[in-house]
Coordinates of C-alpha atoms and ligand atoms in Angstrom, one line a residue:
M1 CA 0.0 0.0 0.0
R2 CA 2.7 2.4 0.9
E3 CA 4.2 4.2 -2.0
T4 CA 6.0 7.0 -0.4
D5 CA 8.8 6.6 -2.9
A6 CA 6.7 7.0 -6.0
P7 CA 7.1 10.7 -6.9
A8 CA 6.2 10.0 -10.5
D9 CA 2.5 10.1 -9.6
S10 CA 2.0 11.6 -6.1
R11 CA -1.7 11.0 -6.3
S12 CA -1.1 7.3 -6.3
S13 CA 0.8 7.6 -3.0
I14 CA -2.2 8.9 -1.2
P15 CA -3.6 6.3 1.1
S16 CA -7.3 5.5 1.2
V17 CA -9.5 7.1 3.7
E18 CA -10.1 3.8 5.5
V19 CA -6.4 3.1 5.7
V20 CA -5.7 6.5 7.3
A21 CA -8.7 6.2 9.6
S22 CA -7.6 2.8 10.9
S23 CA -4.2 4.2 11.8
L24 CA -5.7 6.9 14.0
D25 CA -6.2 6.3 17.7
A26 CA -7.7 9.4 19.4
G27 CA -10.4 7.7 21.4
L28 CA -13.0 9.0 19.0
P29 CA -15.8 7.1 17.4
H30 CA -14.9 5.6 14.0
A31 CA -17.2 7.9 12.1
L32 CA -15.3 11.0 13.4
L33 CA -11.9 9.4 12.6
V34 CA -13.2 8.8 9.1
Q35 CA -14.2 12.4 8.9
C36 CA -10.6 13.5 9.9
A37 CA -9.1 11.0 7.5
R38 CA -11.2 12.2 4.7
G39 CA -10.2 15.8 5.4
A40 CA -6.5 14.8 5.3
V41 CA -6.9 12.7 2.1
D42 CA -8.9 15.5 0.3
A43 CA -6.2 18.0 1.3
A44 CA -3.5 15.7 0.0
R45 CA -5.3 15.2 -3.3
E46 CA -5.5 19.0 -3.7
R47 CA -1.8 19.2 -3.0
A48 CA -1.1 16.4 -5.5
D49 CA -3.3 18.1 -8.1
G50 CA -1.2 21.2 -7.6
G51 CA 1.9 19.2 -8.4
G52 CA 3.1 19.1 -4.8
P53 CA 4.7 16.0 -3.2
V54 CA 2.5 13.8 -1.1
E55 CA 3.7 11.2 1.4
H56 CA 1.8 8.6 3.1
D57 CA 3.1 9.5 6.5
A58 CA 2.3 13.2 6.0
V59 CA -1.3 12.3 5.2
V60 CA -1.6 10.2 8.4
A61 CA 0.1 12.9 10.4
D62 CA -2.3 15.5 9.1
A63 CA -5.3 13.2 9.9
R64 CA -3.9 12.7 13.4
R65 CA -3.7 16.4 13.9
R66 CA -7.3 16.8 12.8
A67 CA -8.4 14.1 15.2
A68 CA -6.5 15.7 18.0
D69 CA -8.0 19.1 17.2
L70 CA -11.4 17.6 17.1
A71 CA -10.9 15.8 20.4
R72 CA -9.7 19.0 22.1
R73 CA -12.8 20.8 21.0
L74 CA -15.1 18.4 22.9
L75 CA -16.6 19.7 26.1
R76 CA -14.2 18.8 28.9
P77 CA -12.9 20.2 32.2
V78 CA -10.3 22.9 32.4
V79 CA -8.5 24.5 35.3
N80 CA -9.7 28.1 35.9
A81 CA -6.6 30.0 37.0
T82 CA -8.0 33.4 36.0
G83 CA -9.4 34.4 39.4
V84 CA -12.8 35.1 37.9
L85 CA -15.2 33.2 40.1
V86 CA -18.3 33.3 37.8
H87 CA -16.6 32.7 34.5
T88 CA -19.2 32.5 31.8
N89 CA -16.8 31.2 29.1
L90 CA -15.6 28.5 31.5
G91 CA -19.0 27.3 32.5
R92 CA -19.8 29.9 35.2
V93 CA -19.6 28.1 38.6
P94 CA -18.6 24.5 39.5
L95 CA -21.1 22.2 41.2
S96 CA -20.3 20.2 44.4
A97 CA -20.1 16.4 44.5
P98 CA -23.3 16.2 46.6
T99 CA -25.1 18.4 44.0
L100 CA -23.9 16.2 41.2
E101 CA -25.0 13.1 43.2
A102 CA -28.5 14.6 43.6
I103 CA -28.6 15.1 39.8
R104 CA -27.3 11.5 39.3
A105 CA -29.9 10.1 41.7
A106 CA -32.8 11.9 40.0
A107 CA -31.7 11.4 36.5
S108 CA -30.3 7.9 36.4
G109 CA -33.7 6.4 36.6
Y110 CA -37.3 7.8 36.7
S111 CA -38.3 10.4 39.2
N112 CA -41.4 12.2 40.5
L113 CA -40.6 15.2 38.3
E114 CA -44.2 15.9 37.5
Y115 CA -45.9 13.3 39.6
R116 CA -47.3 13.2 43.1
V117 CA -46.4 9.8 44.1
D118 CA -48.6 9.7 47.2
E119 CA -51.7 10.8 45.4
G120 CA -50.9 9.0 42.1
R121 CA -51.6 12.0 40.0
R122 CA -49.9 14.6 37.9
G123 CA -47.8 17.1 39.8
S124 CA -45.8 20.1 38.7
R125 CA -42.1 20.5 38.1
D126 CA -42.2 23.7 40.0
E127 CA -43.1 22.0 43.3
H128 CA -39.5 21.1 44.1
A129 CA -36.7 23.6 43.3
G130 CA -38.9 26.5 42.6
A131 CA -40.8 26.2 45.8
L132 CA -37.7 25.7 47.9
L133 CA -35.9 28.6 46.4
A134 CA -38.9 30.8 47.1
R135 CA -38.8 29.6 50.7
A136 CA -35.0 30.2 50.9
C137 CA -35.4 33.9 50.0
G138 CA -38.8 34.6 51.7
A139 CA -40.9 34.6 48.6
E140 CA -44.5 33.3 48.2
A141 CA -43.8 31.3 45.1
G142 CA -41.0 30.3 42.7
L143 CA -40.6 29.2 39.1
V144 CA -37.5 27.8 37.4
V145 CA -36.8 28.3 33.7
N146 CA -33.8 27.7 31.5
N147 CA -31.9 30.9 32.3
N148 CA -32.4 34.4 33.5
A149 CA -32.7 35.9 30.0
A150 CA -35.7 33.5 29.5
A151 CA -37.1 34.4 32.9
V152 CA -37.1 38.1 32.0
L153 CA -38.6 37.5 28.6
L154 CA -41.3 35.2 30.0
V155 CA -42.3 37.6 32.8
L156 CA -42.6 40.5 30.3
A157 CA -44.5 38.4 27.7
A158 CA -46.9 36.9 30.3
L159 CA -47.6 40.1 32.3
A160 CA -47.1 43.0 29.9
R161 CA -47.6 42.0 26.2
G162 CA -49.1 44.8 24.3
R163 CA -48.7 47.1 27.2
E164 CA -46.2 49.5 28.7
V165 CA -43.2 48.7 30.8
I166 CA -41.3 51.6 32.4
V167 CA -37.5 51.3 32.6
S168 CA -34.9 53.8 33.6
R169 CA -32.5 54.9 30.8
G170 CA -29.7 54.1 33.2
E171 CA -30.8 50.4 33.2
L172 CA -31.1 49.8 29.5
V173 CA -28.0 47.7 29.6
E174 CA -26.4 45.0 27.7
I175 CA -25.3 42.0 29.7
G176 CA -22.6 39.7 28.3
G177 CA -23.7 37.3 25.6
G178 CA -26.1 39.7 23.9
F179 CA -28.8 40.2 26.6
R180 CA -29.9 43.7 25.7
V181 CA -32.8 44.9 27.8
P182 CA -34.5 47.0 25.0
E183 CA -34.2 44.0 22.6
V184 CA -35.6 41.5 25.1
M185 CA -38.5 43.9 25.7
A186 CA -39.2 44.2 22.0
E187 CA -39.2 40.4 21.7
S188 CA -41.6 40.1 24.5
G189 CA -44.1 42.4 22.7
T190 CA -44.1 45.0 25.4
R191 CA -43.8 48.7 24.9
L192 CA -40.7 50.2 26.5
V193 CA -41.2 53.5 28.2
E194 CA -37.8 55.0 28.9
V195 CA -37.5 57.5 31.8
G196 CA -34.8 59.6 33.2
T197 CA -31.3 60.0 31.9
T198 CA -28.3 57.7 31.7
N199 CA -26.9 58.8 35.1
R200 CA -30.0 60.0 37.0
T201 CA -33.5 58.7 37.2
R202 CA -35.8 60.1 39.9
W203 CA -39.1 58.9 41.3
A204 CA -40.8 61.8 39.6
D205 CA -39.6 60.6 36.2
Y206 CA -41.4 57.4 36.7
Q207 CA -44.4 59.1 38.2
A208 CA -44.8 61.3 35.2
V209 CA -45.3 58.4 32.8
V210 CA -47.3 55.9 34.9
G211 CA -50.7 55.5 33.4
P212 CA -53.5 53.0 32.9
D213 CA -51.5 51.2 30.3
T214 CA -48.5 50.7 32.5
A215 CA -48.3 46.9 33.1
L216 CA -45.0 46.8 35.1
V217 CA -42.2 48.9 36.3
L218 CA -38.9 47.0 35.5
K219 CA -35.8 47.6 37.5
V220 CA -32.7 46.0 36.0
H221 CA -29.5 45.5 38.0
A222 CA -26.8 47.1 35.8
S223 CA -24.7 44.1 36.6
N224 CA -21.6 44.4 34.5
Y225 CA -20.9 48.1 34.8
R226 CA -21.0 50.7 37.5
M227 CA -21.6 54.4 37.3
V228 CA -19.9 56.7 39.8
G229 CA -20.1 60.3 40.5
F230 CA -23.3 62.3 39.7
V231 CA -25.7 59.4 39.7
E232 CA -29.1 58.7 41.1
S233 CA -31.5 55.8 40.8
T234 CA -34.8 55.1 42.4
P235 CA -34.8 52.3 45.0
V236 CA -37.4 49.5 44.8
E237 CA -39.2 50.8 47.9
E238 CA -40.0 54.0 46.2
L239 CA -41.0 52.4 42.9
T240 CA -43.6 50.3 44.6
V241 CA -45.5 53.5 45.5
L242 CA -46.2 54.1 41.8
G243 CA -48.9 51.4 41.7
P244 CA -48.0 48.8 39.0
P245 CA -46.1 45.7 40.1
V246 CA -42.3 46.2 40.3
V247 CA -40.3 43.5 38.6
V248 CA -36.6 43.4 39.4
D249 CA -34.1 41.6 37.2
A250 CA -31.5 41.2 39.9
G251 CA -29.1 39.2 37.7
S252 CA -26.6 37.5 39.8
G253 CA -28.8 35.7 42.3
L254 CA -27.2 36.7 45.6
L255 CA -30.0 35.1 47.7
D256 CA -29.4 37.3 50.8
A257 CA -27.2 40.3 50.9
A258 CA -26.5 39.5 54.6
T259 CA -24.9 36.2 53.5
P260 CA -25.8 34.3 56.7
W261 CA -24.1 31.2 55.1
L262 CA -20.7 32.9 55.4
S263 CA -19.3 32.9 59.0
G264 CA -17.8 36.4 58.7
G265 CA -20.8 38.1 57.2
P266 CA -20.8 39.6 53.7
P267 CA -17.3 40.2 52.3
A268 CA -16.5 43.8 51.2
W269 CA -16.5 43.0 47.5
L270 CA -20.2 42.1 47.7
A271 CA -21.2 45.6 48.7
G272 CA -23.8 47.0 46.4
E273 CA -24.9 43.7 45.0
P274 CA -28.7 43.4 45.5
G275 CA -29.9 40.5 47.6
I276 CA -33.0 38.7 46.3
R277 CA -34.5 38.6 49.8
Q278 CA -33.9 42.4 50.2
C279 CA -35.5 43.1 46.8
L280 CA -38.6 41.2 47.9
E281 CA -38.6 42.9 51.3
A282 CA -38.4 46.2 49.5
G283 CA -41.6 45.4 47.8
A284 CA -40.7 43.9 44.5
A285 CA -43.6 41.8 43.1
L286 CA -41.3 39.5 41.2
V287 CA -37.5 39.1 41.1
T288 CA -35.6 37.2 38.4
F289 CA -32.1 35.9 38.7
S290 CA -29.6 33.4 37.3
G291 CA -29.0 30.0 38.9
D292 CA -25.4 29.8 37.9
K293 CA -24.0 33.1 39.1
L294 CA -23.8 34.1 42.8
L295 CA -26.5 31.5 43.7
G296 CA -23.8 28.9 42.9
G297 CA -26.0 26.3 41.1
P298 CA -26.6 25.0 37.6
Q299 CA -27.6 27.2 34.7
A300 CA -31.2 28.3 35.3
G301 CA -33.4 31.3 35.5
V302 CA -35.4 31.7 38.7
I303 CA -38.5 33.8 39.2
V304 CA -39.7 34.4 42.7
G305 CA -42.4 36.6 44.2
R306 CA -46.1 36.9 44.3
A307 CA -48.1 33.7 43.6
D308 CA -50.9 35.5 41.8
L309 CA -48.4 36.9 39.3
L310 CA -46.4 33.8 38.9
E311 CA -49.5 31.8 38.1
P312 CA -50.1 33.4 34.7
V313 CA -46.3 33.4 34.1
G314 CA -46.2 29.6 34.6
R315 CA -49.2 29.1 32.3
H316 CA -47.9 31.2 29.4
P317 CA -47.0 29.2 26.3
L318 CA -43.4 30.5 26.5
A319 CA -43.0 28.9 29.9
R320 CA -43.2 25.5 28.2
A321 CA -40.6 26.6 25.7
V322 CA -38.1 27.7 28.3
R323 CA -38.8 25.2 31.1
A324 CA -35.9 23.8 33.1
D325 CA -35.0 20.1 32.6
K326 CA -34.9 17.5 35.4
L327 CA -31.1 17.6 35.7
T328 CA -31.2 21.3 36.4
L329 CA -34.1 21.0 38.8
A330 CA -32.4 18.2 40.7
G331 CA -29.2 20.2 41.1
L332 CA -31.1 23.4 42.0
Q333 CA -33.1 21.6 44.6
H334 CA -29.9 20.5 46.2
V335 CA -28.6 24.0 46.2
A336 CA -31.9 25.4 47.6
L337 CA -31.7 22.8 50.4
A338 CA -28.2 23.9 51.2
Y339 CA -29.3 27.5 51.5
L340 CA -32.3 26.5 53.7
A341 CA -30.0 24.4 55.9
G342 CA -27.6 27.3 56.3
E343 CA -24.9 25.3 54.5
A344 CA -24.6 27.2 51.3
G345 CA -21.0 28.0 52.5
R346 CA -20.2 24.5 51.3
L347 CA -21.2 25.3 47.7
P348 CA -18.0 25.5 45.6
L349 CA -18.7 29.1 44.7
W350 CA -18.8 30.2 48.3
E351 CA -16.0 27.9 49.3
M352 CA -13.8 29.6 46.7
A353 CA -15.0 33.0 47.7
A354 CA -14.3 32.4 51.4
R355 CA -10.8 31.0 51.1
T356 CA -8.4 33.1 53.1
T357 CA -5.5 34.8 51.3
D358 CA -3.1 33.1 53.8
D359 CA -4.3 29.7 52.6
L360 CA -4.1 30.8 49.0
R361 CA -0.7 32.3 49.6
A362 CA 0.6 29.0 51.2
R363 CA -0.6 27.0 48.2
A364 CA 1.0 29.5 45.8
G365 CA 4.3 29.1 47.7
R366 CA 4.2 25.3 47.4
I367 CA 3.5 25.6 43.7
A368 CA 6.2 28.2 43.1
E369 CA 8.8 25.9 44.7
R370 CA 8.2 23.5 42.0
V371 CA 8.3 25.9 39.1
P372 CA 11.7 27.6 38.2
G373 CA 11.3 31.4 38.2
A374 CA 7.9 31.4 39.8
E375 CA 6.9 33.2 42.9
A376 CA 3.9 33.5 45.2
V377 CA 2.2 36.9 44.8
P378 CA -0.8 38.8 46.0
T379 CA -3.4 39.0 43.3
E380 CA -6.9 40.4 42.7
A381 CA -9.7 38.0 41.9
V382 CA -13.2 39.2 40.7
A383 CA -16.7 37.9 41.1
G384 CA -17.3 38.0 37.3
G385 CA -20.5 37.0 35.5
G386 CA -21.5 40.6 35.5
S387 CA -21.6 40.9 39.3
T388 CA -19.9 43.4 41.6
P389 CA -18.2 45.5 38.8
G390 CA -15.3 47.6 40.1
H391 CA -14.8 45.4 43.2
T392 CA -11.9 43.0 43.5
I393 CA -11.4 40.1 45.9
P394 CA -8.0 40.0 47.6
S395 CA -6.4 36.8 46.4
A396 CA -3.0 35.1 45.8
G397 CA -1.4 33.3 43.0
V398 CA 1.7 32.1 41.2
A399 CA 3.5 34.6 39.0
V400 CA 6.3 34.1 36.5
E401 CA 7.8 37.1 34.7
V402 CA 8.5 35.9 31.2
G403 CA 8.6 39.1 29.3
G404 CA 6.1 40.6 26.9
A405 CA 7.4 38.7 23.9
R406 CA 6.9 35.3 25.5
V407 CA 3.8 35.8 27.5
A408 CA 1.3 34.8 24.8
A409 CA 3.2 31.7 24.1
V410 CA 3.2 30.6 27.7
L411 CA -0.5 31.2 28.0
T412 CA -1.0 29.1 24.8
E413 CA 1.1 26.3 26.2
L414 CA -0.9 26.4 29.4
R415 CA -4.1 26.2 27.5
S416 CA -2.8 23.3 25.6
R417 CA -2.6 21.6 29.0
D418 CA -6.1 22.8 29.9
V419 CA -5.0 25.5 32.2
V420 CA -6.5 29.0 31.6
A421 CA -4.4 31.7 33.2
R422 CA -4.1 35.4 32.8
A423 CA -1.3 37.9 32.1
D424 CA -0.3 41.3 33.4
S425 CA 2.1 42.8 30.8
G426 CA 5.1 40.4 30.8
T427 CA 4.0 38.3 33.8
V428 CA 1.9 35.1 33.6
I429 CA -0.4 34.9 36.7
C430 CA -2.2 31.8 37.9
D431 CA -4.8 33.0 40.5
L432 CA -5.5 30.2 43.0
R433 CA -8.8 31.5 44.3
T434 CA -10.6 29.7 41.5
V435 CA -8.4 26.6 41.4
D436 CA -9.6 23.5 43.3
P437 CA -6.7 22.5 45.6
V438 CA -6.8 19.0 44.1
D439 CA -5.6 20.6 40.8
D440 CA -2.5 22.3 42.4
D441 CA -0.2 19.6 41.3
R442 CA -1.6 19.6 37.8
L443 CA -1.2 23.4 37.7
A444 CA 2.4 23.2 38.9
S445 CA 3.3 20.6 36.2
A446 CA 1.5 22.5 33.5
L447 CA 3.2 25.7 34.4
A448 CA 6.7 24.1 34.5
A449 CA 6.1 22.4 31.2
A450 CA 4.7 25.5 29.5
L451 CA 7.8 27.5 30.6
E452 CA 10.1 24.7 29.5
A453 CA 8.3 24.5 26.1
T454 CA 8.7 28.2 25.5
S455 CA 12.2 28.6 26.8
R456 CA 13.8 26.9 23.8
G457 CA 13.3 29.7 21.3
A458 CA 13.9 32.4 23.9
Ligands
PLP501 C1 -26.6 37.7 33.8 C2 -27.8 38.5 33.7 C3 -28.8 38.2 32.8 C4 -28.7 37.0 31.9 O1 -28.8 35.8 32.7 P1 -28.6 34.4 32.1 O2 -28.9 33.5 33.2 O3 -27.2 34.4 31.6 O4 -29.5 34.2 31.0 C5 -29.9 39.0 32.7 N1 -30.0 40.1 33.5 C6 -29.0 40.5 34.4 C7 -29.1 41.7 35.2 C8 -27.9 39.7 34.5 O5 -26.9 40.0 35.3

């Protein structure tokens, strides 16, 4: 079969797709290996047609590269050494082993997802996680949907379609990933009534436009940006006096601004982040938030508040289209129970958030000892996911000064070992606040190897 030494007709030295595929071993299904082999063979044919040389081994090597690339694009774990706690591109927040066990238990067989076992009749998938989350933040009722964007869309469509919704111009924001408040409102079929200015919106601005056609007053947590200086916004308490129900898109899902699940009380970096419980206490009729930001659970959108308003929301046809699946509901139920038990501090998000800088510093020191040129340094982590903009979390990490010319190469080498780090000019920084201690060894090896791999050309 091999005709690597047949330059007379390089096309004839191209191996068959099957032969190439059978020499690949990337742990991928055969059909995907065939796809990679075909890509390599087609490319070789093109080269041959152009008069270029084609060697059997080169074709196999090309196919192997394609298979490796494909395998690397599969969804898989990475080490988050960026110091961004809620990292949307890296899957937002990790789930705990007990949360995953709850998901496994509910999903590996059948469950009472929509069935009242005692009564032998149909139940509702909102009876579990939705009701528990409502209880955990002091709301009358709760509903879980696919994500917070869906929650906002659904609430607007169900309660305000064809009618007016008042929003401050300072809150017409875009959240990462293309969630733009005006566009979501347009999709929901509601009429946006903008009030105030970018930096200041007073109660009187709202009051001037409230009318019989006002369905809701919407307050959006600006999440990923912060205005400082000459700014004014109207708190929920005051908005409730206007008459129409006040809906708050609180975004990050900090269940209680007092963080009773953290022994030291709320950390400084959480200042200004609205608590769901506090929004409700202030009189919000409904509050929506994400399940996978500061709540620390799986991707979901949660709507909590008045039962009489949630009822039509749950019955709206869109609710069916954006409903949460059983894996999400099982995970979220476990998270809600953790909050109710006062044990939310054990959720990975809050464990990471609460780690002391001394502890992080000690870990950084141990890693640095194993990596030539590395040192333990103080760093600044952030909440991420659009929460607490402008605030940083004191942290610690491992830093290696490699110089501006080499920094990108080191980061690339780290990524090729599934470690995502960050850089500050010529220094590579691995922040340990977001790294599970069980990954410290792996991080140390990856960093040493990345430095080694990039030192040759330097
Ligand atoms: C993050 C966020 C959203 C979008 O939530 P997803 O769960 O990502 O859909 C909407 N509104 C606010 C204020 C947010 O912070």
